[in-house]
Amino acid sequence: MSNSKTKPATPTERKEKFTTLSGLPLDRLYTEENLAGWNPDDSLGYPGEFPFTRGIYPTMYRGRFWTMRQYAGFGSALESNQRYRYLLSKGQAGLSVAFDLPTQIGMDSDHPLALGEVGKVGVAIDSLEDMETLFDGIPLERVSTSMTINATAAILLCLYVAVAKRQGASLQKLSGTVQNDVLKEYIARGTYIYPVRPAMRIVTDIFAWCRGHLPKWNTISISGYHIREAGSTAVQEVAFTLADGIAYVQAALDAGLHVDDFAPQLSFFFNAHSHLLEEIAKYRAARRLWARIMAERFSAKDSRSLMLRFHAQTAGSSLTAQQPENNIVRVAIQALAAVLGGCQSLHTNSMDEALALPTEDAALIALRTQQILASETGVANTVDPVAGSYSIEHLTNEIERGALAYIQKLDSLGGMLRAIEAGYVQGEIQKAAYEFQQAVEKKEQIVVGVNDFIAGEERTIPTLRVDPEIERTQIARLNALRAKRDSARAKSALAELQRRAATTENLLPAILAAVEAYATIGEISDALRRIFGEYQESVVI
């Protein structure tokens, strides 16, 4: 026998190259060598302390669980109100409102382009009358409400405030979030109305008005969710979301606000996708990078200005119409990633959302998924249990490094607004989406039930159908409202709004007066369109 030791042959591996879902390379094994130069005091720290890698609060879920929200809204305000009451009765802690497409783009339900869309992807809201019905019997002073609305965010916020005033609620106690992130509409989603710069003016008007009137309200939810749903990578999701945040902060500073007066009310919204390790690292990287941006770039002094507080939603784009029960498993894993990543609130998608709006039963399973995570798994009982993992810390570093490189590229292009107007950001996302689809078609990326493990016979599950009669009823309600309101008061309020839009005065007081005069969302949006015009999309090929 030879005395020399022979190194064993490398075992055969399943694939030549392993990557995350976004394409980041994955090594076979991670050791301390992968963290060369990494200083835990600078990069990791403690929960509740700069740079907040491990979470923004010292106790995190040992103090209180994340807010469990279920994004809901369909048909009329009455039907949606019934769904909200149902979810609240089952233990949901906050509301998350979905609006239909006409509401999102500032059109009343009787607009010709609204035909066939009323109440389909969310609840139809035309006026204060609808908003009062939507929140009937729900004490707004005691319930946190998130509203996914952007181009018409100022109008919906004023409608919410008007309802709260009618309930006798203290505006100082109202808590919740209005998404109000118009930049990602131009990048990824498309429900914009006005050109970019006047749209940004509305965003900063909301910042300024809420500072004095709604101190507990989150004035924006800077959204990476839709960027990821459009096909971006995890690195791009972090980079473009934080670059949007930089643009909003700079716009507010340019409007004369002080950074520590509005930055504590900024919040973020991220996707919870399927690659568990990458997603956990993504949230940690985003939190650390934002803290450094706010401290170093904007000289924020208030520690709350440095905290990246975020809502997460499981990935709608990952859900499949094939074998829809598989989506329950996908959502559970994605929700686990969000919780291990330190989210402040979470929505779990229902298994049937690739087919239709959620049924009550499917929405309840999705809510129960969060409750099981919170109460049965133990993951909420210690703060950032993944910290110190060689692979997690390496991925956190890689995502931060890649996102920072993108932000520097955007700076070189003149900032996020110019990059959007030039189509750069949209082009980067389109390339990433194309590459992922190619990987699916080549079976380099397996989607269970779609390109592998295909069922011989697909099962059908119950789905929700929105009654077409809802559209006719909604239009009849709208016409009745116009007939019975004080038309002179509504007309005067709209004229004052249009006058303000031509100045630099804050728009929120005039919008609030208009909604309280029962002017409709379409009428208010049209008043602003006459001054601001409408955005024309630049084609990116």
Coordinates of C-alpha atoms in Angstrom, one line a residue:
M1 CA 0.0 0.0 0.0
S2 CA 1.2 3.5 -0.8
N3 CA 1.8 5.9 2.2
S4 CA 0.6 8.9 0.1
K5 CA -3.0 10.0 0.6
T6 CA -5.1 10.4 -2.5
K7 CA -7.6 13.2 -2.6
P8 CA -11.1 11.7 -3.3
A9 CA -12.7 12.4 -6.6
T10 CA -15.3 15.2 -6.6
P11 CA -18.7 13.6 -6.6
T12 CA -20.9 14.2 -9.7
E13 CA -23.3 17.0 -9.1
R14 CA -26.9 17.5 -10.5
K15 CA -26.0 20.5 -12.5
E16 CA -22.9 22.2 -14.0
K17 CA -23.8 25.5 -12.5
F18 CA -26.0 26.4 -9.4
T19 CA -27.5 29.8 -9.0
T20 CA -30.2 31.6 -7.1
L21 CA -33.5 32.3 -8.7
S22 CA -32.1 35.6 -9.9
G23 CA -28.9 34.1 -11.3
L24 CA -26.4 34.8 -8.5
P25 CA -23.9 32.0 -8.5
L26 CA -24.0 29.5 -5.5
D27 CA -20.9 27.8 -4.3
R28 CA -21.0 24.2 -3.1
L29 CA -19.9 25.2 0.4
Y30 CA -19.5 28.5 2.3
T31 CA -16.9 29.0 4.9
E32 CA -15.3 32.0 6.7
E33 CA -13.1 32.5 3.6
N34 CA -16.2 33.7 1.7
L35 CA -16.5 36.5 4.3
A36 CA -12.9 37.8 4.0
G37 CA -12.7 41.4 5.2
W38 CA -16.2 41.2 6.6
N39 CA -16.5 43.0 10.0
P40 CA -19.6 41.9 12.0
D41 CA -19.5 45.1 14.1
D42 CA -19.8 47.2 10.9
S43 CA -22.0 45.0 8.7
L44 CA -24.1 43.0 11.2
G45 CA -24.4 44.8 14.5
Y46 CA -27.5 44.3 16.7
P47 CA -31.2 44.4 16.0
G48 CA -32.5 47.9 16.4
E49 CA -29.1 49.5 15.9
F50 CA -27.3 50.9 12.8
P51 CA -27.0 49.5 10.1
F52 CA -30.2 47.5 11.0
T53 CA -29.1 44.4 9.1
R54 CA -30.6 42.2 11.8
G55 CA -33.9 44.1 12.1
I56 CA -35.2 47.6 12.9
Y57 CA -36.4 46.8 16.5
P58 CA -34.4 45.2 19.3
T59 CA -37.0 42.6 20.1
M60 CA -38.7 42.2 16.7
Y61 CA -41.4 39.6 16.9
R62 CA -40.7 38.8 20.6
G63 CA -42.4 42.1 21.2
R64 CA -45.3 41.8 18.7
F65 CA -45.9 39.8 15.5
W66 CA -45.8 41.4 12.1
T67 CA -49.1 42.9 11.0
M68 CA -51.0 40.2 9.1
R69 CA -52.8 41.8 6.2
Q70 CA -54.8 40.2 3.4
Y71 CA -55.0 42.3 0.3
A72 CA -58.7 42.4 -0.5
G73 CA -61.3 44.3 -2.5
F74 CA -63.6 43.4 -5.4
G75 CA -66.9 44.4 -6.8
S76 CA -68.8 47.1 -4.9
A77 CA -67.9 48.8 -1.7
L78 CA -70.6 46.8 0.1
E79 CA -69.2 43.4 -0.9
S80 CA -65.6 44.4 0.0
N81 CA -66.8 45.7 3.4
Q82 CA -68.3 42.3 4.0
R83 CA -65.0 40.6 3.1
Y84 CA -63.0 43.0 5.4
R85 CA -65.3 42.2 8.3
Y86 CA -64.9 38.5 7.7
L87 CA -61.1 38.7 7.7
L88 CA -61.0 40.9 10.8
S89 CA -63.2 38.4 12.6
K90 CA -60.7 35.6 11.7
G91 CA -57.8 37.4 13.4
Q92 CA -56.5 39.6 10.6
A93 CA -54.8 42.6 12.2
G94 CA -54.9 45.2 9.4
L95 CA -56.7 46.0 6.2
S96 CA -55.1 46.1 2.7
V97 CA -57.4 47.6 0.1
A98 CA -57.3 46.7 -3.6
F99 CA -58.9 49.1 -6.0
D100 CA -60.3 48.4 -9.4
L101 CA -58.5 49.7 -12.5
P102 CA -60.7 52.7 -13.2
T103 CA -60.2 53.9 -9.7
Q104 CA -56.4 53.5 -10.0
I105 CA -56.2 55.6 -13.2
G106 CA -58.7 58.3 -12.2
M107 CA -61.8 57.3 -14.2
D108 CA -65.3 57.1 -12.9
S109 CA -67.2 53.9 -13.3
D110 CA -69.3 55.3 -16.2
H111 CA -66.3 56.4 -18.3
P112 CA -66.3 54.6 -21.7
L113 CA -62.8 53.1 -21.0
A114 CA -64.0 51.7 -17.7
L115 CA -66.5 49.3 -19.5
G116 CA -65.9 45.8 -18.3
E117 CA -63.4 46.7 -15.6
V118 CA -65.6 48.0 -12.8
G119 CA -65.0 46.0 -9.6
K120 CA -62.9 43.4 -11.4
V121 CA -59.4 43.6 -9.9
G122 CA -60.4 45.5 -6.8
V123 CA -63.2 47.5 -5.3
A124 CA -64.9 50.3 -7.3
I125 CA -64.7 53.7 -5.6
D126 CA -66.1 56.8 -7.3
S127 CA -66.9 59.1 -4.4
L128 CA -67.1 59.7 -0.6
E129 CA -70.3 57.8 -0.6
D130 CA -68.6 54.6 -1.7
M131 CA -65.7 55.1 0.8
E132 CA -68.2 55.5 3.6
T133 CA -69.8 52.2 2.6
L134 CA -66.4 50.5 2.3
F135 CA -65.5 51.2 5.9
D136 CA -68.9 51.1 7.4
G137 CA -68.7 49.6 10.9
I138 CA -64.9 49.5 10.9
P139 CA -63.4 51.9 13.4
L140 CA -60.6 53.6 11.5
E141 CA -59.0 54.9 14.7
R142 CA -58.3 51.3 15.8
V143 CA -57.5 49.5 12.5
S144 CA -54.3 50.0 10.4
T145 CA -55.2 50.3 6.7
S146 CA -52.9 50.0 3.7
M147 CA -54.2 51.3 0.4
T148 CA -52.6 50.1 -2.8
I149 CA -53.1 53.2 -4.9
N150 CA -50.6 55.5 -6.7
A151 CA -51.7 58.0 -9.4
T152 CA -54.8 58.8 -7.4
A153 CA -53.2 58.3 -4.0
A154 CA -53.9 61.9 -2.8
I155 CA -57.6 61.5 -3.6
L156 CA -58.0 58.1 -1.9
L157 CA -56.1 59.4 1.2
C158 CA -58.4 62.4 1.4
L159 CA -61.5 60.1 1.0
Y160 CA -60.1 58.0 3.9
V161 CA -59.6 61.1 6.0
A162 CA -63.1 62.3 5.3
V163 CA -64.6 59.0 6.4
A164 CA -62.5 59.1 9.6
K165 CA -63.7 62.6 10.3
R166 CA -67.3 61.5 9.9
Q167 CA -66.6 58.6 12.4
G168 CA -65.3 61.2 14.9
A169 CA -61.9 59.6 14.8
S170 CA -58.8 61.6 15.8
L171 CA -56.6 62.1 12.7
Q172 CA -53.6 62.1 15.1
K173 CA -54.3 58.4 15.8
L174 CA -54.9 57.2 12.2
S175 CA -52.4 54.6 11.2
G176 CA -51.7 53.0 7.9
T177 CA -50.0 53.4 4.5
V178 CA -50.8 54.8 1.1
Q179 CA -48.6 53.3 -1.6
N180 CA -48.2 56.6 -3.4
D181 CA -45.2 55.3 -5.4
V182 CA -45.7 56.7 -8.9
L183 CA -42.2 56.0 -10.2
K184 CA -42.6 52.2 -10.2
E185 CA -45.8 52.8 -12.3
Y186 CA -43.6 54.2 -15.1
I187 CA -41.1 51.4 -14.6
A188 CA -43.2 48.3 -14.2
R189 CA -46.9 48.6 -13.7
G190 CA -48.5 51.2 -16.0
T191 CA -51.3 52.8 -13.9
Y192 CA -50.0 56.3 -14.2
I193 CA -51.9 59.4 -15.2
Y194 CA -49.7 62.5 -15.2
P195 CA -46.2 63.2 -16.5
V196 CA -43.4 62.2 -14.1
R197 CA -42.6 65.6 -12.6
P198 CA -46.1 66.8 -11.7
A199 CA -46.8 63.3 -10.3
M200 CA -43.8 63.8 -8.1
R201 CA -45.2 67.1 -6.9
I202 CA -48.3 65.3 -5.7
V203 CA -46.1 62.8 -3.8
T204 CA -44.3 65.5 -1.9
D205 CA -47.5 67.4 -1.3
I206 CA -48.7 64.3 0.5
F207 CA -45.5 64.2 2.6
A208 CA -45.9 67.8 3.6
W209 CA -49.6 67.6 4.4
C210 CA -49.4 64.4 6.5
R211 CA -46.5 65.8 8.5
G212 CA -49.0 68.2 10.2
H213 CA -52.3 66.3 9.9
L214 CA -51.5 62.5 10.0
P215 CA -48.3 62.1 12.1
K216 CA -48.7 58.2 12.3
W217 CA -49.5 57.7 8.7
N218 CA -46.9 56.1 6.3
T219 CA -46.9 58.6 3.4
I220 CA -45.4 56.3 0.8
S221 CA -44.7 52.6 0.4
I222 CA -41.8 52.5 -2.0
S223 CA -42.5 49.4 -4.0
G224 CA -40.1 46.8 -5.3
Y225 CA -42.9 44.3 -5.4
H226 CA -44.2 45.3 -8.9
I227 CA -40.6 45.7 -10.1
R228 CA -40.0 42.0 -9.2
E229 CA -43.4 40.9 -10.6
A230 CA -42.4 42.6 -13.9
G231 CA -39.4 40.2 -14.1
S232 CA -36.5 41.8 -12.3
T233 CA -33.8 40.0 -10.3
A234 CA -33.5 40.3 -6.6
V235 CA -30.6 42.7 -7.0
Q236 CA -32.6 44.9 -9.4
E237 CA -35.5 44.9 -7.0
V238 CA -33.4 46.3 -4.2
A239 CA -31.5 48.7 -6.5
F240 CA -34.4 50.2 -8.3
T241 CA -36.6 50.4 -5.2
L242 CA -34.0 52.2 -3.2
A243 CA -33.2 54.4 -6.2
D244 CA -36.9 55.4 -6.3
G245 CA -36.5 56.1 -2.5
I246 CA -33.5 58.4 -3.2
A247 CA -35.6 60.2 -5.8
Y248 CA -38.5 60.8 -3.4
V249 CA -36.2 62.0 -0.6
Q250 CA -34.4 64.4 -3.0
A251 CA -37.8 65.7 -4.3
A252 CA -39.0 66.3 -0.8
L253 CA -35.7 68.2 0.1
D254 CA -36.1 70.2 -3.1
A255 CA -39.6 71.1 -2.0
G256 CA -38.2 72.6 1.2
L257 CA -38.8 69.7 3.6
H258 CA -36.2 68.7 6.2
V259 CA -35.1 65.1 5.9
D260 CA -35.9 64.1 9.5
D261 CA -39.4 65.7 9.2
F262 CA -40.6 63.2 6.6
A263 CA -38.1 60.3 6.4
P264 CA -39.5 58.4 9.5
Q265 CA -42.8 58.1 7.6
L266 CA -41.3 56.4 4.5
S267 CA -42.0 52.7 4.2
F268 CA -41.1 50.0 1.6
F269 CA -42.9 47.1 -0.1
F270 CA -41.0 44.1 -1.3
N271 CA -41.7 40.8 -3.0
A272 CA -41.3 37.5 -1.2
H273 CA -40.2 35.1 -3.9
S274 CA -39.4 31.5 -3.8
H275 CA -35.6 31.2 -3.3
L276 CA -35.5 31.1 0.4
L277 CA -31.9 32.0 1.1
E278 CA -31.8 34.8 -1.6
E279 CA -35.0 36.4 -0.3
I280 CA -33.8 36.4 3.3
A281 CA -30.5 38.0 2.2
K282 CA -32.3 40.5 0.0
Y283 CA -34.2 42.1 2.9
R284 CA -31.1 42.3 5.1
A285 CA -29.1 43.9 2.3
A286 CA -31.8 46.4 1.5
R287 CA -32.1 47.4 5.2
R288 CA -28.4 47.9 5.6
L289 CA -28.0 49.8 2.3
W290 CA -30.9 52.1 3.0
A291 CA -29.5 53.0 6.5
R292 CA -26.1 53.9 4.9
I293 CA -27.8 55.9 2.1
M294 CA -29.8 58.0 4.6
A295 CA -26.9 58.6 6.9
E296 CA -24.2 59.2 4.4
R297 CA -26.0 60.7 1.4
F298 CA -28.8 62.7 3.1
S299 CA -27.2 63.3 6.6
A300 CA -30.3 62.1 8.4
K301 CA -29.9 62.3 12.2
D302 CA -33.1 60.7 13.5
S303 CA -32.5 57.0 13.8
R304 CA -36.1 56.4 12.6
S305 CA -35.0 58.1 9.3
L306 CA -32.5 55.3 8.8
M307 CA -34.9 52.4 9.3
L308 CA -36.2 50.5 6.3
R309 CA -39.6 49.4 7.4
F310 CA -41.2 47.1 4.9
H311 CA -44.4 45.2 4.0
A312 CA -44.0 42.0 2.0
Q313 CA -46.3 40.1 -0.2
T314 CA -45.7 36.7 -1.6
A315 CA -45.0 36.5 -5.3
G316 CA -48.1 36.5 -7.4
S317 CA -46.0 35.8 -10.5
S318 CA -44.9 32.5 -9.0
L319 CA -48.4 31.1 -8.7
T320 CA -49.6 28.6 -11.3
A321 CA -53.0 27.9 -12.7
Q322 CA -51.8 24.3 -13.0
Q323 CA -52.1 22.3 -9.8
P324 CA -53.2 25.3 -7.8
E325 CA -53.0 23.6 -4.5
N326 CA -49.2 23.7 -5.0
N327 CA -49.5 27.4 -4.5
I328 CA -50.2 26.9 -0.8
V329 CA -46.7 25.4 -0.4
R330 CA -45.1 28.1 -2.4
V331 CA -46.8 30.8 -0.4
A332 CA -45.8 29.2 2.9
I333 CA -42.1 29.1 1.9
Q334 CA -42.2 32.7 0.6
A335 CA -43.9 33.9 3.8
L336 CA -41.2 32.2 5.8
A337 CA -38.5 34.1 3.9
A338 CA -40.3 37.4 4.7
V339 CA -40.5 36.6 8.4
L340 CA -36.9 35.4 8.6
G341 CA -36.0 38.6 6.7
G342 CA -37.7 40.8 9.3
C343 CA -40.8 42.2 7.6
Q344 CA -43.2 44.6 9.5
S345 CA -46.3 43.4 7.8
L346 CA -47.1 40.6 5.4
H347 CA -49.8 39.5 2.9
T348 CA -49.9 35.9 1.8
N349 CA -51.5 35.2 -1.6
S350 CA -54.3 32.8 -2.0
M351 CA -53.9 29.5 -3.9
D352 CA -56.5 30.5 -6.5
E353 CA -55.1 33.9 -7.5
A354 CA -53.6 32.6 -10.8
L355 CA -57.2 31.9 -11.8
A356 CA -59.4 34.6 -10.2
L357 CA -59.8 36.8 -7.2
P358 CA -59.6 34.8 -4.0
T359 CA -62.6 33.0 -2.6
E360 CA -63.3 33.3 1.2
D361 CA -61.9 29.8 1.8
A362 CA -58.7 30.4 -0.1
A363 CA -58.2 33.8 1.6
L364 CA -58.6 32.1 5.0
I365 CA -56.0 29.4 4.2
A366 CA -53.6 32.2 3.3
L367 CA -54.2 34.0 6.5
R368 CA -53.9 30.7 8.5
T369 CA -50.5 30.2 6.8
Q370 CA -49.2 33.4 8.6
Q371 CA -50.8 32.4 11.9
I372 CA -49.1 29.0 11.8
L373 CA -45.8 30.6 11.1
A374 CA -46.3 33.0 14.0
S375 CA -47.6 30.5 16.5
E376 CA -46.3 27.0 15.7
T377 CA -42.9 27.2 14.0
G378 CA -40.8 29.1 16.6
V379 CA -39.2 31.3 14.0
A380 CA -40.7 34.4 15.6
N381 CA -39.2 33.6 19.0
T382 CA -35.6 34.7 18.3
V383 CA -34.4 37.8 16.4
D384 CA -32.7 37.1 13.0
P385 CA -31.9 33.4 13.6
V386 CA -30.0 33.2 10.3
A387 CA -27.3 35.8 11.2
G388 CA -23.8 34.5 11.0
S389 CA -24.6 31.8 8.4
Y390 CA -21.8 31.9 5.9
S391 CA -24.1 31.5 3.0
I392 CA -26.7 34.1 4.2
E393 CA -24.0 36.7 5.0
H394 CA -22.3 36.1 1.7
L395 CA -25.5 36.5 -0.3
T396 CA -26.4 39.6 1.8
N397 CA -23.0 41.1 0.8
E398 CA -23.4 40.2 -2.9
I399 CA -26.9 41.6 -3.2
E400 CA -25.8 44.9 -1.5
R401 CA -22.8 45.1 -3.7
G402 CA -24.8 44.5 -6.9
A403 CA -27.6 47.0 -5.9
L404 CA -25.0 49.7 -5.0
A405 CA -23.4 49.3 -8.5
Y406 CA -26.8 49.8 -10.1
I407 CA -27.5 52.9 -7.9
Q408 CA -24.1 54.4 -9.0
K409 CA -25.0 53.7 -12.6
L410 CA -28.3 55.5 -12.2
D411 CA -26.5 58.4 -10.6
S412 CA -24.3 58.6 -13.7
L413 CA -27.4 58.8 -15.9
G414 CA -28.6 61.8 -14.0
G415 CA -30.8 60.0 -11.4
M416 CA -33.8 57.8 -11.4
L417 CA -36.2 60.2 -13.2
R418 CA -33.9 60.6 -16.2
A419 CA -33.2 56.9 -16.3
I420 CA -36.9 56.2 -16.4
E421 CA -37.5 58.8 -19.1
A422 CA -34.7 57.2 -21.1
G423 CA -36.1 53.7 -20.7
Y424 CA -32.9 52.3 -19.0
V425 CA -34.6 50.8 -16.0
Q426 CA -37.5 49.3 -18.0
G427 CA -34.9 47.8 -20.4
E428 CA -32.9 46.1 -17.6
I429 CA -36.0 44.5 -16.2
Q430 CA -37.1 43.3 -19.6
K431 CA -33.8 41.6 -20.2
A432 CA -34.0 39.9 -16.8
A433 CA -37.5 38.7 -17.5
Y434 CA -36.5 37.3 -20.9
E435 CA -33.6 35.4 -19.4
F436 CA -35.7 33.8 -16.7
Q437 CA -38.4 32.8 -19.3
Q438 CA -35.6 31.3 -21.4
A439 CA -34.4 29.3 -18.4
V440 CA -38.0 27.9 -17.9
E441 CA -38.4 26.9 -21.5
K442 CA -35.0 25.2 -21.5
K443 CA -35.9 23.4 -18.2
E444 CA -32.9 25.0 -16.5
Q445 CA -35.4 26.4 -14.1
I446 CA -38.1 24.0 -13.0
V447 CA -41.6 25.2 -12.2
V448 CA -43.5 22.3 -10.7
G449 CA -46.7 21.4 -12.7
V450 CA -45.7 23.7 -15.6
N451 CA -42.5 22.4 -17.2
D452 CA -42.0 19.3 -15.1
F453 CA -44.1 17.0 -12.8
I454 CA -47.1 17.7 -14.9
A455 CA -50.4 16.2 -13.8
G456 CA -52.1 13.9 -16.3
E457 CA -55.5 15.4 -15.5
E458 CA -55.9 18.9 -14.0
R459 CA -58.2 19.4 -11.0
T460 CA -60.6 22.3 -10.9
I461 CA -61.1 24.4 -7.8
P462 CA -63.9 26.8 -6.9
T463 CA -63.2 30.4 -8.1
L464 CA -64.8 33.8 -7.4
R465 CA -66.9 35.4 -10.1
V466 CA -67.7 39.1 -10.0
D467 CA -71.4 39.6 -11.0
P468 CA -71.6 41.8 -14.1
E469 CA -74.7 43.4 -12.5
I470 CA -72.3 45.2 -10.1
E471 CA -71.1 47.5 -12.9
R472 CA -74.6 48.6 -13.8
T473 CA -75.5 49.1 -10.1
Q474 CA -72.3 51.1 -9.5
I475 CA -73.1 53.4 -12.4
A476 CA -76.6 53.9 -11.2
R477 CA -75.3 54.9 -7.8
L478 CA -72.9 57.3 -9.4
N479 CA -75.6 59.0 -11.4
A480 CA -77.9 59.2 -8.3
L481 CA -75.0 60.9 -6.4
R482 CA -74.5 63.5 -9.1
A483 CA -78.2 64.3 -9.1
K484 CA -78.5 64.7 -5.3
R485 CA -75.3 66.5 -4.3
D486 CA -74.8 70.2 -4.1
S487 CA -73.5 70.7 -7.6
A488 CA -72.5 74.3 -7.1
R489 CA -70.3 73.3 -4.1
A490 CA -68.7 70.5 -6.0
K491 CA -68.0 72.7 -9.0
S492 CA -66.5 75.4 -6.8
A493 CA -64.2 72.9 -5.1
L494 CA -63.0 71.6 -8.4
A495 CA -62.3 75.1 -9.7
E496 CA -60.2 75.8 -6.6
L497 CA -58.2 72.6 -7.1
Q498 CA -57.5 73.5 -10.7
R499 CA -56.4 77.0 -9.6
R500 CA -54.0 75.5 -7.0
A501 CA -52.6 73.0 -9.5
A502 CA -51.3 75.9 -11.6
T503 CA -49.4 77.2 -8.6
T504 CA -47.0 75.7 -6.1
E505 CA -49.6 75.6 -3.3
N506 CA -50.2 72.2 -1.6
L507 CA -53.0 70.3 -3.3
L508 CA -54.2 68.2 -0.4
P509 CA -56.5 70.9 1.2
A510 CA -58.2 71.5 -2.1
I511 CA -58.6 67.7 -2.8
L512 CA -60.1 67.1 0.7
A513 CA -62.6 69.9 0.1
A514 CA -63.5 68.4 -3.2
V515 CA -64.1 64.9 -1.9
E516 CA -66.2 66.3 1.0
A517 CA -68.3 68.2 -1.6
Y518 CA -68.8 64.7 -3.2
A519 CA -66.8 65.5 -6.3
T520 CA -65.9 62.2 -7.9
I521 CA -62.5 60.6 -8.5
G522 CA -62.8 61.1 -12.2
E523 CA -63.8 64.8 -11.9
I524 CA -60.9 65.5 -9.5
S525 CA -58.4 63.7 -11.7
D526 CA -59.7 65.5 -14.8
A527 CA -59.2 68.9 -13.0
L528 CA -55.5 68.0 -12.6
R529 CA -55.2 66.5 -16.1
R530 CA -56.3 69.9 -17.5
I531 CA -53.2 71.5 -15.8
F532 CA -50.7 68.7 -15.8
G533 CA -51.5 66.8 -19.0
E534 CA -51.1 63.0 -19.3
Y535 CA -48.0 60.8 -19.5
Q536 CA -47.0 59.3 -22.9
E537 CA -45.1 56.1 -22.5
S538 CA -41.7 55.8 -24.2
V539 CA -41.3 52.5 -26.0
V540 CA -38.4 50.3 -24.9
I541 CA -37.4 47.5 -27.3

